[in-house]
XYZ file of N, CA and C in Angstrom:
387
model
N 99.059 96.876 128.096
C 98.646 97.620 126.927
C 97.295 98.268 127.194
N 97.210 99.569 127.027
C 95.944 100.260 127.129
C 95.432 100.543 128.519
N 96.253 100.299 129.539
C 95.816 100.562 130.906
C 96.991 101.019 131.751
N 96.693 101.776 132.769
C 97.696 102.182 133.747
C 97.479 101.303 134.964
N 98.456 100.463 135.346
C 98.264 99.554 136.482
C 97.867 100.292 137.757
N 97.067 99.626 138.581
C 96.485 100.237 139.782
C 97.512 100.927 140.685
N 98.680 100.339 140.982
C 99.628 101.046 141.858
C 100.120 102.365 141.258
N 100.386 102.370 139.953
C 100.842 103.600 139.304
C 99.688 104.601 139.173
N 98.476 104.113 138.940
C 97.320 104.998 138.873
C 97.100 105.690 140.213
N 97.239 104.950 141.311
C 97.082 105.545 142.647
C 98.180 106.576 142.920
N 99.423 106.249 142.576
C 100.529 107.185 142.787
C 100.333 108.445 141.952
N 99.941 108.274 140.697
C 99.695 109.426 139.845
C 98.550 110.264 140.400
N 97.512 109.617 140.891
C 96.380 110.332 141.477
C 96.795 111.210 142.646
N 97.711 110.713 143.477
C 98.202 111.524 144.606
C 98.893 112.790 144.118
N 99.687 112.661 143.062
C 100.387 113.823 142.516
C 99.381 114.767 141.859
N 98.473 114.226 141.068
C 97.492 115.052 140.369
C 96.632 115.855 141.341
N 96.279 115.253 142.470
C 95.415 115.917 143.451
C 96.030 117.205 143.968
N 97.349 117.259 144.014
C 98.032 118.473 144.492
C 98.024 119.599 143.466
N 97.569 119.291 142.245
C 97.649 120.263 141.152
C 96.291 120.602 140.554
N 95.251 120.518 141.364
C 93.928 120.934 140.930
C 93.128 121.404 142.132
N 92.236 122.313 141.893
C 91.289 122.746 142.920
C 89.969 122.001 142.759
N 89.874 121.151 141.739
C 88.607 120.508 141.390
C 88.666 118.993 141.484
N 89.449 118.464 142.405
C 89.602 117.017 142.524
C 88.332 116.263 142.880
N 87.339 116.967 143.394
C 86.072 116.302 143.732
C 85.147 116.177 142.526
N 85.498 116.841 141.427
C 84.678 116.736 140.217
C 85.606 116.525 139.026
N 85.743 115.275 138.634
C 86.579 114.918 137.496
C 85.729 114.208 136.451
N 86.245 114.184 135.260
C 85.578 113.560 134.120
C 86.442 112.397 133.646
N 85.786 111.268 133.380
C 86.473 110.041 132.978
C 85.866 109.534 131.689
N 86.707 109.170 130.747
C 86.251 108.558 129.509
C 86.863 107.170 129.398
N 86.013 106.204 129.070
C 86.484 104.843 128.810
C 85.959 104.425 127.437
N 86.777 103.738 126.706
C 86.427 103.311 125.366
C 85.100 102.565 125.400
N 84.202 102.906 124.511
C 82.870 102.292 124.517
C 82.905 100.811 124.164
N 83.996 100.335 123.618
C 84.137 98.913 123.296
C 84.223 98.014 124.518
N 84.438 98.590 125.700
C 84.472 97.792 126.928
C 83.076 97.462 127.436
N 82.049 98.090 126.864
C 80.685 97.752 127.224
C 80.066 98.554 128.351
N 80.715 99.595 128.814
C 80.121 100.441 129.860
C 78.982 101.260 129.251
N 78.011 101.634 130.074
C 76.874 102.419 129.613
C 76.999 103.868 130.053
N 76.464 104.769 129.246
C 76.440 106.181 129.598
C 76.510 107.045 128.363
N 76.528 108.366 128.563
C 76.621 109.279 127.412
C 77.958 109.097 126.706
N 77.949 109.278 125.396
C 79.155 109.081 124.604
C 79.840 110.398 124.271
N 81.159 110.351 124.241
C 82.003 111.426 123.738
C 82.626 110.883 122.460
N 82.422 111.591 121.375
C 82.955 111.162 120.088
C 84.229 111.929 119.768
N 85.336 111.227 119.636
C 86.599 111.804 119.200
C 87.001 111.106 117.911
N 87.926 111.666 117.145
C 88.334 110.987 115.912
C 88.793 109.554 116.186
N 88.193 108.619 115.496
C 88.543 107.191 115.532
C 88.171 106.460 116.813
N 87.535 107.125 117.784
C 87.161 106.463 119.034
C 85.910 107.112 119.608
N 85.095 106.283 120.250
C 83.967 106.764 121.051
C 84.222 106.337 122.485
N 83.888 107.197 123.419
C 84.122 106.938 124.832
C 82.851 107.159 125.630
N 82.673 106.369 126.678
C 81.596 106.590 127.624
C 82.102 107.598 128.647
N 81.321 108.631 128.907
C 81.698 109.699 129.823
C 81.114 109.443 131.199
N 81.951 109.539 132.218
C 81.530 109.394 133.607
C 82.076 110.562 134.413
N 81.460 110.829 135.545
C 81.865 111.928 136.408
C 82.033 111.414 137.827
N 83.005 111.986 138.558
C 83.199 111.611 139.953
C 84.448 112.259 140.510
N 84.773 111.958 141.753
C 86.002 112.493 142.348
C 87.230 111.811 141.742
N 88.369 112.432 141.893
C 89.611 111.895 141.337
C 89.834 110.446 141.756
N 89.530 110.109 143.012
C 89.707 108.741 143.494
C 88.901 107.714 142.728
N 87.883 108.132 141.998
C 87.070 107.199 141.220
C 87.855 106.567 140.078
N 88.962 107.174 139.679
C 89.785 106.577 138.618
C 90.228 105.174 139.026
N 90.650 105.017 140.265
C 91.045 103.703 140.760
C 89.869 102.761 140.929
N 88.717 103.294 141.311
C 87.530 102.461 141.452
C 87.114 101.888 140.109
N 87.210 102.686 139.055
C 86.900 102.184 137.718
C 87.822 101.033 137.356
N 89.097 101.197 137.673
C 90.078 100.174 137.331
C 89.826 98.874 138.082
N 89.267 98.959 139.283
C 89.074 97.753 140.094
C 87.699 97.111 139.939
N 86.669 97.897 139.638
C 85.338 97.318 139.712
C 84.558 97.360 138.408
N 84.312 98.540 137.859
C 83.450 98.638 136.691
C 84.089 98.078 135.433
N 85.369 98.275 135.290
C 86.057 97.910 134.061
C 87.351 97.173 134.389
N 87.854 96.441 133.418
C 89.105 95.717 133.654
C 90.346 96.578 133.493
N 90.193 97.887 133.461
C 91.335 98.757 133.197
C 91.073 100.172 133.670
N 92.102 101.001 133.588
C 91.991 102.405 133.995
C 91.247 103.206 132.939
N 90.778 104.419 133.302
C 90.141 105.270 132.294
C 91.121 105.597 131.168
N 90.580 105.748 129.973
C 91.432 106.114 128.849
C 91.764 107.596 128.853
N 90.845 108.411 129.333
C 91.049 109.857 129.460
C 90.441 110.302 130.774
N 91.117 111.212 131.471
C 90.473 111.843 132.621
C 91.121 113.180 132.939
N 90.281 114.084 133.482
C 90.707 115.441 133.795
C 89.781 116.027 134.843
N 90.268 117.012 135.612
C 89.414 117.675 136.608
C 88.560 118.749 135.943
N 87.529 119.166 136.638
C 86.612 120.165 136.108
C 87.316 121.484 135.778
N 88.395 121.815 136.495
C 89.114 123.058 136.197
C 90.125 122.909 135.054
N 90.207 121.723 134.481
C 91.083 121.426 133.334
C 92.549 121.731 133.617
N 92.954 121.541 134.847
C 94.337 121.814 135.244
C 95.321 120.837 134.615
N 94.850 119.666 134.226
C 95.680 118.638 133.606
C 94.773 117.667 132.862
N 95.369 116.815 132.058
C 94.624 115.767 131.361
C 95.525 114.549 131.239
N 94.962 113.373 131.521
C 95.681 112.107 131.445
C 95.064 111.283 130.320
N 95.909 110.688 129.482
C 95.428 109.878 128.361
C 96.190 108.566 128.281
N 95.438 107.470 128.288
C 96.005 106.138 128.069
C 95.263 105.538 126.883
N 95.877 105.546 125.729
C 95.267 105.023 124.511
C 95.174 103.506 124.604
N 94.068 102.940 124.168
C 93.856 101.502 124.332
C 94.862 100.647 123.570
N 95.466 101.186 122.523
C 96.410 100.417 121.725
C 97.874 100.722 122.036
N 98.134 101.493 123.089
C 99.514 101.847 123.421
C 99.872 101.385 124.831
N 101.163 101.346 125.119
C 101.622 100.888 126.430
C 102.062 102.029 127.331
N 101.740 103.263 126.954
C 102.158 104.416 127.739
C 100.962 105.295 128.062
N 101.108 106.052 129.125
C 100.111 107.032 129.521
C 100.729 108.406 129.354
N 99.968 109.321 128.797
C 100.450 110.673 128.560
C 99.729 111.643 129.469
N 100.443 112.676 129.892
C 99.909 113.670 130.809
C 100.240 115.051 130.293
N 99.243 115.906 130.257
C 99.456 117.304 129.938
C 99.148 118.121 131.181
N 99.985 119.075 131.492
C 99.755 119.891 132.683
C 100.816 120.969 132.801
N 100.809 121.637 133.937
C 101.759 122.715 134.186
C 103.178 122.169 134.349
N 104.133 123.062 134.239
C 105.531 122.666 134.448
C 105.732 122.113 135.856
N 105.052 122.684 136.842
C 105.177 122.201 138.222
C 104.637 120.779 138.358
N 103.523 120.495 137.724
C 102.968 119.141 137.760
C 103.918 118.154 137.101
N 104.404 118.494 135.936
C 105.314 117.590 135.225
C 106.568 117.344 136.059
N 107.102 118.365 136.697
C 108.280 118.202 137.555
C 107.967 117.257 138.712
N 106.781 117.371 139.318
C 106.399 116.472 140.413
C 106.297 115.028 139.941
N 105.730 114.821 138.770
C 105.616 113.461 138.229
C 107.003 112.892 137.941
N 107.854 113.675 137.313
C 109.203 113.206 136.991
C 110.010 112.890 138.250
N 109.740 113.577 139.345
C 110.483 113.375 140.595
C 109.939 112.229 141.442
N 108.742 111.742 141.145
C 108.120 110.698 141.961
C 108.705 109.338 141.601
N 109.389 108.717 142.535
C 110.068 107.446 142.277
C 109.113 106.288 142.031
N 107.852 106.439 142.364
C 106.874 105.377 142.111
C 106.437 105.337 140.653
N 106.752 106.389 139.914
C 106.311 106.507 138.531
C 107.493 106.471 137.584
N 107.378 105.700 136.541
C 108.371 105.717 135.475
C 107.909 106.769 134.490
N 108.592 107.883 134.441
C 108.148 108.999 133.632
C 109.292 109.563 132.799
N 108.948 109.981 131.606
C 109.889 110.584 130.679
C 109.214 111.814 130.093
N 109.928 112.906 130.036
C 109.385 114.128 129.434
C 109.277 113.926 127.924
N 108.138 114.302 127.373
C 107.938 114.291 125.927
C 107.400 115.652 125.507
N 107.506 115.915 124.257
C 106.989 117.160 123.685
C 105.781 116.844 122.824
N 104.933 117.816 122.637
C 103.719 117.622 121.857
C 104.051 117.244 120.411
N 105.238 117.559 119.955
C 105.649 117.234 118.589
C 106.246 115.832 118.457
N 106.484 115.133 119.571
C 107.033 113.773 119.512
C 106.019 112.832 118.885
N 106.510 111.931 118.057
C 105.631 110.942 117.431
C 105.199 109.908 118.452
N 103.984 109.410 118.299
C 103.447 108.391 119.193
C 103.098 107.167 118.362
N 103.771 106.069 118.639
C 103.531 104.792 117.962
C 103.465 103.697 119.013
N 103.102 102.525 118.600
C 103.030 101.387 119.523
C 104.382 101.097 120.156
N 105.481 101.429 119.482
C 106.818 101.163 120.029
C 107.554 102.445 120.414
N 106.829 103.495 120.787
C 107.450 104.768 121.164
C 108.196 104.734 122.492
N 107.947 103.730 123.309
C 108.548 103.637 124.640
C 110.019 103.264 124.515
N 110.912 104.260 124.612
C 112.351 104.002 124.507
C 112.912 103.358 125.774
N 112.217 103.471 126.900
C 112.719 102.938 128.160
C 112.520 101.430 128.255
N 111.398 100.935 127.765
C 111.040 99.512 127.944
C 110.976 98.727 126.630
N 111.844 99.015 125.721
C 111.811 98.287 124.439
C 112.078 96.829 124.626
C-alpha cells in the first residue's frame, strides 16, 4: 500500500528512461508525513517534500532515505508523471501513447490501461481483488 516495490520501480525506471531527454534531472515528491526534510509542495489534501536528482534516484529513495518509493516523480521535460498515492495499492502513469504501450508490453510490470475519467478508490484494482 502506498509504494511501488523496488523490482517494479527499477523496471519502470528502465522504460521511463527511454521516453525522456531529461532523465538526469527529475523531480521527486514524498509525503511529508514520512519525516523527510526539504521544500514543500502543497497539493489538495497532501503536502510533499520536493527533491531533485537523476531518474535512478527513485530507487535510492526507496532503499535508503525512506521506507518506500516516491509518491510523485517526473523528468524536467515533463514527458511523463508517475503517482503512487499513499493510501492506494496502485501506481498511475501519465505519458505518451508510445510510453504506455511500452509499459503494457513489459512482462516485469503488471499494467492495465486506465482513462483519466476512471474512478480511483482503495479497491479500484480489478486484477488483484
